[in-house]
Amino acid sequence: MFRYIANILHRVRQQYAHPTLDFIFPADCAACHEFAGDQRVVMFCQSCWATIRPLPSSGCERCGRPFISPMPQGFLCGDCRTVPPHFDRVFSAAIYDGVMKEAIHQFKFSRKFALGAPLAHLLLTQLQGKIEYSKYH
């Protein structure tokens, strides 16, 4: 019964509360400052969120620094070969600029924790097939 009532309240909020609040307090995109619309990703419009660029598949095996040209798997950048970092591997979801940089700053410094789920989704999408889970058990 509780789940049924919660679902009804969620639908009412989605159908009536959000459009009403958008009418009274229009939600502007944090990147382009235009109206973010109903299909926004927390505080970004869909078109700005779509500008987030995934990292190229070719990068340092340890620190994740992208390479300009393709390199063999397991290749380490000069910095990681010269002074190995104190970690095994780093994964990044996208290139750290534009909307991605703004989203991370909003999440970390402005406490916009609602960005956690979309940012996690980006990271998990990038990680598919890249982690050997047997190494971490």
Coordinates of C-alpha atoms in Angstrom, one line a residue:
M1 CA 0.0 0.0 0.0
F2 CA 2.8 2.4 0.9
R3 CA 4.6 1.7 -2.4
Y4 CA 1.3 2.4 -4.3
I5 CA 0.9 5.8 -2.6
A6 CA 4.5 6.7 -3.1
N7 CA 4.2 5.9 -6.8
I8 CA 1.1 8.2 -7.1
L9 CA 2.8 11.0 -5.3
H10 CA 5.9 10.6 -7.5
R11 CA 3.7 10.8 -10.7
V12 CA 1.8 13.9 -9.3
R13 CA 5.1 15.6 -8.5
Q14 CA 6.4 14.8 -12.0
Q15 CA 3.2 15.9 -13.8
Y16 CA 2.3 19.0 -11.8
A17 CA 4.9 20.2 -9.4
H18 CA 7.9 20.3 -11.7
P19 CA 6.0 22.2 -14.6
T20 CA 4.5 24.6 -12.0
L21 CA 7.9 25.3 -10.4
D22 CA 9.5 25.7 -13.9
F23 CA 6.9 28.2 -14.8
I24 CA 7.4 30.2 -11.6
F25 CA 11.2 29.7 -11.3
P26 CA 12.5 28.7 -14.8
A27 CA 15.3 26.2 -14.5
D28 CA 18.3 27.6 -16.4
C29 CA 21.1 25.4 -17.7
A30 CA 24.2 25.8 -15.6
A31 CA 26.3 25.8 -18.8
C32 CA 24.5 27.8 -21.5
H33 CA 22.1 29.6 -19.1
E34 CA 19.1 28.9 -21.4
F35 CA 15.9 27.3 -20.2
A36 CA 16.9 23.7 -19.3
G37 CA 13.5 22.2 -20.2
D38 CA 11.7 19.1 -18.9
Q39 CA 14.3 16.7 -20.1
R40 CA 17.2 18.3 -18.2
V41 CA 19.9 16.3 -16.4
V42 CA 19.7 17.9 -13.0
M43 CA 20.9 21.4 -13.8
F44 CA 22.0 21.0 -17.4
C45 CA 19.9 21.0 -20.6
Q46 CA 20.1 17.9 -22.8
S47 CA 22.1 19.6 -25.5
C48 CA 24.8 20.7 -23.1
W49 CA 24.9 17.4 -21.4
A50 CA 25.4 15.7 -24.8
T51 CA 28.6 17.8 -25.3
I52 CA 30.5 15.7 -22.7
R53 CA 33.2 13.9 -24.6
P54 CA 34.2 10.4 -23.6
L55 CA 37.9 9.7 -23.3
P56 CA 39.6 8.1 -26.3
S57 CA 40.1 4.4 -25.9
S58 CA 43.9 4.9 -26.1
G59 CA 45.4 6.1 -22.9
C60 CA 48.0 5.3 -20.2
E61 CA 47.2 2.0 -18.5
R62 CA 47.9 3.4 -15.1
C63 CA 46.9 7.1 -14.9
G64 CA 44.5 7.2 -17.8
R65 CA 46.1 10.2 -19.5
P66 CA 44.8 10.1 -23.1
F67 CA 47.3 9.5 -26.0
I68 CA 47.0 11.4 -29.3
S69 CA 47.6 8.2 -31.3
P70 CA 46.7 4.6 -30.6
M71 CA 49.2 2.7 -28.3
P72 CA 49.4 -1.0 -27.5
Q73 CA 47.4 -2.2 -24.5
G74 CA 49.4 -1.9 -21.2
F75 CA 51.5 1.1 -22.4
L76 CA 52.4 3.6 -19.7
C77 CA 53.0 7.3 -20.2
G78 CA 56.4 8.8 -19.5
D79 CA 55.4 10.1 -16.1
C80 CA 54.1 6.7 -14.9
R81 CA 57.3 5.0 -16.1
T82 CA 59.6 7.6 -14.6
V83 CA 57.9 8.0 -11.2
P84 CA 55.2 5.3 -10.7
P85 CA 52.2 6.6 -8.8
H86 CA 51.1 4.9 -5.6
F87 CA 48.0 3.4 -7.2
D88 CA 47.3 0.6 -9.7
R89 CA 44.9 2.3 -12.1
V90 CA 42.7 5.4 -12.5
F91 CA 39.5 5.5 -14.6
S92 CA 37.9 8.6 -16.0
A93 CA 34.4 9.0 -17.5
A94 CA 35.2 11.9 -19.8
I95 CA 37.5 14.7 -20.8
Y96 CA 37.7 17.2 -18.0
D97 CA 36.4 20.3 -19.7
G98 CA 33.2 22.3 -20.4
V99 CA 30.1 20.7 -19.0
M100 CA 31.9 17.8 -17.4
K101 CA 34.2 20.2 -15.5
E102 CA 31.2 22.3 -14.4
A103 CA 29.2 19.2 -13.3
I104 CA 32.1 18.0 -11.1
H105 CA 32.6 21.4 -9.6
Q106 CA 28.9 21.7 -8.8
F107 CA 28.9 18.2 -7.3
K108 CA 32.0 18.7 -5.2
F109 CA 32.0 22.4 -4.2
S110 CA 28.4 23.5 -4.4
R111 CA 27.0 20.2 -2.9
K112 CA 24.7 19.5 -5.9
F113 CA 24.6 15.8 -4.9
A114 CA 21.8 15.1 -7.4
L115 CA 24.5 15.1 -10.1
G116 CA 25.9 11.9 -8.4
A117 CA 23.7 9.5 -10.3
P118 CA 24.2 11.0 -13.8
L119 CA 28.0 11.2 -13.2
A120 CA 28.1 7.7 -11.9
H121 CA 26.1 6.5 -15.0
L122 CA 28.8 8.2 -17.3
L123 CA 31.6 6.4 -15.4
L124 CA 29.9 3.0 -15.4
T125 CA 29.3 3.3 -19.1
Q126 CA 33.0 4.0 -19.7
L127 CA 34.1 1.1 -17.4
Q128 CA 32.1 -1.6 -19.1
G129 CA 34.6 -4.3 -20.1
K130 CA 37.6 -2.5 -18.7
I131 CA 37.7 -3.8 -15.1
E132 CA 38.9 -7.3 -14.3
Y133 CA 36.8 -7.9 -11.2
S134 CA 38.6 -11.1 -10.3
K135 CA 41.7 -8.9 -9.4
Y136 CA 39.7 -7.1 -6.7
H137 CA 38.1 -10.0 -4.8

